[in-house]
């Protein structure tokens, strides 16, 4: 794939946005921190990082990000949500039920690994534009994807459950790919953004 320059926003309201920006730059993209909806206009893609989904939602609502992100998605621009970012993008959220954007047809359960396993690392294999390749995954108070709709393609599993999945231009991970050296998942997202930009 040609490395045409793409500009990817990282929602910087809360949570661990700086490491996402670093990973995107390592993949040859330009990364910008997004704090106001108007800043989305110049972005070709958007990362919604992990953090605390209730806090993230409150800030998104205050700043008017809900309609702005819906419009961004409707324009065909890719969005990547990790952990709390996945929770806000899901169709349905449990434990407890809460508002979400519904841009990917999955049901997620928050904080679903229990207190004993608040954070842990696991290795698995991811199918990212090629044969399955090993992937290290860091889970922090992670949600579990309890249901995937028919249009959703699982791209990696942990103990038989999807932990990385895509529906069209929306990519989600229950883990934190920005916390490992391996940039495979960010590279995959950058390629998605390049393809969407080329098709626009
Ligand atoms: N436990 C958080 C939530 O439910 C998500 C954790 C994370 O993003 N690392 O919102």
PDB file of C-alpha atoms and ligand atoms in Angstrom:
ATOM      1  CA  UNK A   1       0.000   0.000   0.000  1.00  0.00           C
ATOM      2  CA  UNK A   2       1.383   3.430  -0.864  1.00  0.00           C
ATOM      3  CA  UNK A   3       2.150   5.545   2.149  1.00  0.00           C
ATOM      4  CA  UNK A   4       0.022   8.528   1.234  1.00  0.00           C
ATOM      5  CA  UNK A   5      -0.019  11.032   4.050  1.00  0.00           C
ATOM      6  CA  UNK A   6      -3.030  10.673   6.299  1.00  0.00           C
ATOM      7  CA  UNK A   7      -3.958  12.837   9.231  1.00  0.00           C
ATOM      8  CA  UNK A   8      -5.435  10.916  12.147  1.00  0.00           C
ATOM      9  CA  UNK A   9      -7.052  12.582  15.134  1.00  0.00           C
ATOM     10  CA  UNK A  10      -6.746  11.171  18.639  1.00  0.00           C
ATOM     11  CA  UNK A  11      -9.593  12.168  20.915  1.00  0.00           C
ATOM     12  CA  UNK A  12      -7.741  13.881  23.761  1.00  0.00           C
ATOM     13  CA  UNK A  13     -10.498  14.542  26.276  1.00  0.00           C
ATOM     14  CA  UNK A  14      -9.385  11.887  28.746  1.00  0.00           C
ATOM     15  CA  UNK A  15      -7.338   8.740  28.949  1.00  0.00           C
ATOM     16  CA  UNK A  16      -4.157   7.626  27.300  1.00  0.00           C
ATOM     17  CA  UNK A  17      -4.077   9.535  24.010  1.00  0.00           C
ATOM     18  CA  UNK A  18      -0.378  10.459  23.771  1.00  0.00           C
ATOM     19  CA  UNK A  19       0.842   6.888  23.221  1.00  0.00           C
ATOM     20  CA  UNK A  20      -1.693   6.403  20.417  1.00  0.00           C
ATOM     21  CA  UNK A  21      -0.349   9.500  18.680  1.00  0.00           C
ATOM     22  CA  UNK A  22       3.194   8.105  18.971  1.00  0.00           C
ATOM     23  CA  UNK A  23       2.173   4.738  17.513  1.00  0.00           C
ATOM     24  CA  UNK A  24       0.374   6.426  14.589  1.00  0.00           C
ATOM     25  CA  UNK A  25       3.455   8.531  13.801  1.00  0.00           C
ATOM     26  CA  UNK A  26       5.560   5.357  13.842  1.00  0.00           C
ATOM     27  CA  UNK A  27       3.184   4.020  11.172  1.00  0.00           C
ATOM     28  CA  UNK A  28       3.810   7.015   8.930  1.00  0.00           C
ATOM     29  CA  UNK A  29       0.631   8.975   9.707  1.00  0.00           C
ATOM     30  CA  UNK A  30       0.319  12.490  10.978  1.00  0.00           C
ATOM     31  CA  UNK A  31      -1.340  12.473  14.414  1.00  0.00           C
ATOM     32  CA  UNK A  32      -3.262  15.356  15.947  1.00  0.00           C
ATOM     33  CA  UNK A  33      -4.865  15.650  19.352  1.00  0.00           C
ATOM     34  CA  UNK A  34      -8.545  16.482  19.030  1.00  0.00           C
ATOM     35  CA  UNK A  35     -10.249  18.475  21.797  1.00  0.00           C
ATOM     36  CA  UNK A  36     -13.014  20.208  19.860  1.00  0.00           C
ATOM     37  CA  UNK A  37     -15.441  18.774  17.296  1.00  0.00           C
ATOM     38  CA  UNK A  38     -14.398  21.366  14.680  1.00  0.00           C
ATOM     39  CA  UNK A  39     -10.913  19.827  14.692  1.00  0.00           C
ATOM     40  CA  UNK A  40     -12.355  16.645  13.163  1.00  0.00           C
ATOM     41  CA  UNK A  41     -12.884  18.433   9.857  1.00  0.00           C
ATOM     42  CA  UNK A  42      -9.207  18.103   8.910  1.00  0.00           C
ATOM     43  CA  UNK A  43      -8.862  14.484  10.069  1.00  0.00           C
ATOM     44  CA  UNK A  44      -9.077  11.409   7.831  1.00  0.00           C
ATOM     45  CA  UNK A  45      -9.516   9.014  10.754  1.00  0.00           C
ATOM     46  CA  UNK A  46     -10.072   9.097  14.506  1.00  0.00           C
ATOM     47  CA  UNK A  47      -8.795   7.093  17.478  1.00  0.00           C
ATOM     48  CA  UNK A  48     -10.896   7.008  20.637  1.00  0.00           C
ATOM     49  CA  UNK A  49      -8.511   5.872  23.377  1.00  0.00           C
ATOM     50  CA  UNK A  50      -9.048   3.932  26.574  1.00  0.00           C
ATOM     51  CA  UNK A  51      -9.805   5.584  29.874  1.00  0.00           C
ATOM     52  CA  UNK A  52     -13.085   5.586  31.747  1.00  0.00           C
ATOM     53  CA  UNK A  53     -16.078   5.379  29.443  1.00  0.00           C
ATOM     54  CA  UNK A  54     -18.508   7.204  31.765  1.00  0.00           C
ATOM     55  CA  UNK A  55     -16.132  10.170  32.098  1.00  0.00           C
ATOM     56  CA  UNK A  56     -15.340  10.062  28.395  1.00  0.00           C
ATOM     57  CA  UNK A  57     -19.052  10.096  27.513  1.00  0.00           C
ATOM     58  CA  UNK A  58     -19.736  13.003  29.846  1.00  0.00           C
ATOM     59  CA  UNK A  59     -16.961  15.060  28.234  1.00  0.00           C
ATOM     60  CA  UNK A  60     -18.020  14.035  24.722  1.00  0.00           C
ATOM     61  CA  UNK A  61     -21.534  15.160  25.492  1.00  0.00           C
ATOM     62  CA  UNK A  62     -20.410  18.474  26.999  1.00  0.00           C
ATOM     63  CA  UNK A  63     -18.290  19.338  23.954  1.00  0.00           C
ATOM     64  CA  UNK A  64     -20.817  18.205  21.339  1.00  0.00           C
ATOM     65  CA  UNK A  65     -18.792  15.234  20.113  1.00  0.00           C
ATOM     66  CA  UNK A  66     -21.743  12.839  19.794  1.00  0.00           C
ATOM     67  CA  UNK A  67     -23.263  14.362  16.617  1.00  0.00           C
ATOM     68  CA  UNK A  68     -19.779  15.252  15.333  1.00  0.00           C
ATOM     69  CA  UNK A  69     -18.539  11.658  15.527  1.00  0.00           C
ATOM     70  CA  UNK A  70     -21.782  10.372  13.978  1.00  0.00           C
ATOM     71  CA  UNK A  71     -21.220  12.747  11.054  1.00  0.00           C
ATOM     72  CA  UNK A  72     -17.550  11.735  10.795  1.00  0.00           C
ATOM     73  CA  UNK A  73     -18.630   8.075  10.545  1.00  0.00           C
ATOM     74  CA  UNK A  74     -21.362   8.892   8.014  1.00  0.00           C
ATOM     75  CA  UNK A  75     -18.703  10.543   5.832  1.00  0.00           C
ATOM     76  CA  UNK A  76     -16.937   7.182   5.617  1.00  0.00           C
ATOM     77  CA  UNK A  77     -13.987   8.136   7.800  1.00  0.00           C
ATOM     78  CA  UNK A  78     -12.541   5.275   9.876  1.00  0.00           C
ATOM     79  CA  UNK A  79     -12.723   5.225  13.675  1.00  0.00           C
ATOM     80  CA  UNK A  80     -10.658   3.040  16.006  1.00  0.00           C
ATOM     81  CA  UNK A  81     -11.847   2.601  19.605  1.00  0.00           C
ATOM     82  CA  UNK A  82      -9.752   0.861  22.246  1.00  0.00           C
ATOM     83  CA  UNK A  83     -11.180  -0.307  25.547  1.00  0.00           C
ATOM     84  CA  UNK A  84     -13.302   2.653  26.794  1.00  0.00           C
ATOM     85  CA  UNK A  85     -13.250   3.820  23.147  1.00  0.00           C
ATOM     86  CA  UNK A  86     -14.812   0.491  22.142  1.00  0.00           C
ATOM     87  CA  UNK A  87     -17.424   0.884  24.900  1.00  0.00           C
ATOM     88  CA  UNK A  88     -18.563   4.250  23.533  1.00  0.00           C
ATOM     89  CA  UNK A  89     -18.717   2.899  19.950  1.00  0.00           C
ATOM     90  CA  UNK A  90     -20.648  -0.307  20.722  1.00  0.00           C
ATOM     91  CA  UNK A  91     -24.287  -0.859  19.876  1.00  0.00           C
ATOM     92  CA  UNK A  92     -25.064  -2.116  23.395  1.00  0.00           C
ATOM     93  CA  UNK A  93     -23.318  -1.763  26.763  1.00  0.00           C
ATOM     94  CA  UNK A  94     -23.907  -3.842  29.871  1.00  0.00           C
ATOM     95  CA  UNK A  95     -22.718  -3.699  33.486  1.00  0.00           C
ATOM     96  CA  UNK A  96     -24.301  -1.246  33.730  1.00  0.00           C
ATOM     97  CA  UNK A  97     -26.301  -0.283  30.678  1.00  0.00           C
ATOM     98  CA  UNK A  98     -25.249   3.117  29.380  1.00  0.00           C
ATOM     99  CA  UNK A  99     -25.525   5.304  26.322  1.00  0.00           C
ATOM    100  CA  UNK A 100     -23.274   4.451  23.392  1.00  0.00           C
ATOM    101  CA  UNK A 101     -22.914   5.604  19.798  1.00  0.00           C
ATOM    102  CA  UNK A 102     -23.899   2.269  18.253  1.00  0.00           C
ATOM    103  CA  UNK A 103     -21.441   2.481  15.354  1.00  0.00           C
ATOM    104  CA  UNK A 104     -20.414  -1.189  15.595  1.00  0.00           C
ATOM    105  CA  UNK A 105     -22.870  -4.032  16.113  1.00  0.00           C
ATOM    106  CA  UNK A 106     -21.456  -5.589  19.283  1.00  0.00           C
ATOM    107  CA  UNK A 107     -22.614  -5.946  22.863  1.00  0.00           C
ATOM    108  CA  UNK A 108     -19.916  -5.261  25.440  1.00  0.00           C
ATOM    109  CA  UNK A 109     -19.793  -5.904  29.133  1.00  0.00           C
ATOM    110  CA  UNK A 110     -17.718  -3.403  31.085  1.00  0.00           C
ATOM    111  CA  UNK A 111     -15.067  -4.457  33.614  1.00  0.00           C
ATOM    112  CA  UNK A 112     -15.821  -8.024  32.702  1.00  0.00           C
ATOM    113  CA  UNK A 113     -12.741  -9.932  33.850  1.00  0.00           C
ATOM    114  CA  UNK A 114     -13.434  -9.433  37.568  1.00  0.00           C
ATOM    115  CA  UNK A 115     -11.259  -7.976  40.290  1.00  0.00           C
ATOM    116  CA  UNK A 116      -8.703 -10.777  40.244  1.00  0.00           C
ATOM    117  CA  UNK A 117      -7.766  -9.961  36.708  1.00  0.00           C
ATOM    118  CA  UNK A 118      -8.062  -6.192  36.511  1.00  0.00           C
ATOM    119  CA  UNK A 119      -5.081  -6.044  34.269  1.00  0.00           C
ATOM    120  CA  UNK A 120      -3.139  -8.769  32.522  1.00  0.00           C
ATOM    121  CA  UNK A 121      -1.167  -9.576  29.412  1.00  0.00           C
ATOM    122  CA  UNK A 122      -1.873 -12.313  26.952  1.00  0.00           C
ATOM    123  CA  UNK A 123      -0.540 -13.403  23.617  1.00  0.00           C
ATOM    124  CA  UNK A 124      -2.668 -14.398  20.716  1.00  0.00           C
ATOM    125  CA  UNK A 125      -2.751 -14.335  16.958  1.00  0.00           C
ATOM    126  CA  UNK A 126      -4.269 -11.561  14.887  1.00  0.00           C
ATOM    127  CA  UNK A 127      -5.476 -11.778  11.301  1.00  0.00           C
ATOM    128  CA  UNK A 128      -4.523  -8.386   9.932  1.00  0.00           C
ATOM    129  CA  UNK A 129      -4.348  -8.348   6.131  1.00  0.00           C
ATOM    130  CA  UNK A 130      -2.341 -11.539   5.963  1.00  0.00           C
ATOM    131  CA  UNK A 131      -1.740 -14.849   7.688  1.00  0.00           C
ATOM    132  CA  UNK A 132      -2.300 -14.916  11.474  1.00  0.00           C
ATOM    133  CA  UNK A 133       0.596 -13.222  13.245  1.00  0.00           C
ATOM    134  CA  UNK A 134       1.467 -13.277  16.960  1.00  0.00           C
ATOM    135  CA  UNK A 135       0.174 -10.321  18.942  1.00  0.00           C
ATOM    136  CA  UNK A 136       0.854  -9.280  22.542  1.00  0.00           C
ATOM    137  CA  UNK A 137      -2.185  -7.791  24.242  1.00  0.00           C
ATOM    138  CA  UNK A 138      -2.447  -5.710  27.414  1.00  0.00           C
ATOM    139  CA  UNK A 139      -5.859  -5.682  29.100  1.00  0.00           C
ATOM    140  CA  UNK A 140      -6.706  -3.041  31.728  1.00  0.00           C
ATOM    141  CA  UNK A 141     -10.100  -3.231  33.444  1.00  0.00           C
ATOM    142  CA  UNK A 142     -11.135  -4.464  30.066  1.00  0.00           C
ATOM    143  CA  UNK A 143     -14.581  -5.022  28.658  1.00  0.00           C
ATOM    144  CA  UNK A 144     -15.562  -8.304  27.011  1.00  0.00           C
ATOM    145  CA  UNK A 145     -17.339  -8.494  23.684  1.00  0.00           C
ATOM    146  CA  UNK A 146     -20.352 -10.666  24.508  1.00  0.00           C
ATOM    147  CA  UNK A 147     -22.069 -10.593  21.116  1.00  0.00           C
ATOM    148  CA  UNK A 148     -20.977  -9.750  17.585  1.00  0.00           C
ATOM    149  CA  UNK A 149     -23.493  -8.938  14.875  1.00  0.00           C
ATOM    150  CA  UNK A 150     -23.368 -10.611  11.443  1.00  0.00           C
ATOM    151  CA  UNK A 151     -21.567  -7.649   9.848  1.00  0.00           C
ATOM    152  CA  UNK A 152     -18.710  -7.722  12.332  1.00  0.00           C
ATOM    153  CA  UNK A 153     -15.456  -9.480  11.515  1.00  0.00           C
ATOM    154  CA  UNK A 154     -13.434 -10.745  14.511  1.00  0.00           C
ATOM    155  CA  UNK A 155      -9.707 -10.228  13.877  1.00  0.00           C
ATOM    156  CA  UNK A 156      -8.212 -11.685  17.069  1.00  0.00           C
ATOM    157  CA  UNK A 157      -9.398 -13.764  20.010  1.00  0.00           C
ATOM    158  CA  UNK A 158      -8.453 -14.295  23.621  1.00  0.00           C
ATOM    159  CA  UNK A 159      -9.698 -17.624  25.061  1.00  0.00           C
ATOM    160  CA  UNK A 160     -12.050 -18.017  22.141  1.00  0.00           C
ATOM    161  CA  UNK A 161     -13.654 -14.580  22.499  1.00  0.00           C
ATOM    162  CA  UNK A 162     -13.152 -11.732  20.039  1.00  0.00           C
ATOM    163  CA  UNK A 163     -10.886  -8.961  21.355  1.00  0.00           C
ATOM    164  CA  UNK A 164     -10.260  -7.135  18.085  1.00  0.00           C
ATOM    165  CA  UNK A 165     -13.022  -6.677  15.520  1.00  0.00           C
ATOM    166  CA  UNK A 166     -14.043  -4.561  12.583  1.00  0.00           C
ATOM    167  CA  UNK A 167     -17.283  -3.579  10.927  1.00  0.00           C
ATOM    168  CA  UNK A 168     -16.640  -1.567   7.775  1.00  0.00           C
ATOM    169  CA  UNK A 169     -14.732   1.537   8.804  1.00  0.00           C
ATOM    170  CA  UNK A 170     -15.026   0.911  12.550  1.00  0.00           C
ATOM    171  CA  UNK A 171     -12.252  -1.006  14.317  1.00  0.00           C
ATOM    172  CA  UNK A 172     -12.376  -1.884  18.025  1.00  0.00           C
ATOM    173  CA  UNK A 173     -10.074  -3.552  20.542  1.00  0.00           C
ATOM    174  CA  UNK A 174     -10.769  -4.563  24.124  1.00  0.00           C
ATOM    175  CA  UNK A 175      -7.014  -4.299  24.850  1.00  0.00           C
ATOM    176  CA  UNK A 176      -4.433  -1.498  24.590  1.00  0.00           C
ATOM    177  CA  UNK A 177      -2.284  -1.855  21.452  1.00  0.00           C
ATOM    178  CA  UNK A 178      -0.575   1.482  22.221  1.00  0.00           C
ATOM    179  CA  UNK A 179       1.113  -0.094  25.275  1.00  0.00           C
ATOM    180  CA  UNK A 180       3.212  -2.589  23.332  1.00  0.00           C
ATOM    181  CA  UNK A 181       6.096  -1.980  20.932  1.00  0.00           C
ATOM    182  CA  UNK A 182       4.333  -3.844  18.132  1.00  0.00           C
ATOM    183  CA  UNK A 183       2.532  -1.360  15.867  1.00  0.00           C
ATOM    184  CA  UNK A 184       0.638  -3.999  13.827  1.00  0.00           C
ATOM    185  CA  UNK A 185      -2.832  -2.906  14.939  1.00  0.00           C
ATOM    186  CA  UNK A 186      -2.134   0.802  14.405  1.00  0.00           C
ATOM    187  CA  UNK A 187      -0.614  -0.044  11.022  1.00  0.00           C
ATOM    188  CA  UNK A 188      -3.796  -1.909  10.110  1.00  0.00           C
ATOM    189  CA  UNK A 189      -5.882   1.115  11.125  1.00  0.00           C
ATOM    190  CA  UNK A 190      -3.643   3.512   9.163  1.00  0.00           C
ATOM    191  CA  UNK A 191      -4.120   1.325   6.066  1.00  0.00           C
ATOM    192  CA  UNK A 192      -7.883   1.428   6.612  1.00  0.00           C
ATOM    193  CA  UNK A 193      -7.685   5.222   6.733  1.00  0.00           C
ATOM    194  CA  UNK A 194      -5.507   5.357   3.604  1.00  0.00           C
ATOM    195  CA  UNK A 195      -7.942   3.141   1.727  1.00  0.00           C
ATOM    196  CA  UNK A 196     -10.947   5.204   2.824  1.00  0.00           C
ATOM    197  CA  UNK A 197      -9.178   8.407   1.856  1.00  0.00           C
ATOM    198  CA  UNK A 198      -8.228   7.013  -1.555  1.00  0.00           C
ATOM    199  CA  UNK A 199     -11.846   5.955  -2.155  1.00  0.00           C
ATOM    200  CA  UNK A 200     -13.317   9.327  -1.112  1.00  0.00           C
TER     201      UNK A 200
HETATM  202  N1  LIG B   1     -13.087   0.009  32.693  1.00  0.00           N
HETATM  203  C1  LIG B   1     -13.199   1.123  31.792  1.00  0.00           C
HETATM  204  C2  LIG B   1     -14.655   1.412  31.439  1.00  0.00           C
HETATM  205  O1  LIG B   1     -15.507   0.637  31.704  1.00  0.00           O
HETATM  206  C3  LIG B   1     -12.400   0.887  30.523  1.00  0.00           C
HETATM  207  C4  LIG B   1     -10.956   0.654  30.865  1.00  0.00           C
HETATM  208  C5  LIG B   1      -9.963   1.072  29.815  1.00  0.00           C
HETATM  209  O2  LIG B   1     -10.268   1.834  28.902  1.00  0.00           O
HETATM  210  N2  LIG B   1      -8.743   0.632  29.987  1.00  0.00           N
HETATM  211  O3  LIG B   1     -14.940   2.436  30.928  1.00  0.00           O
END
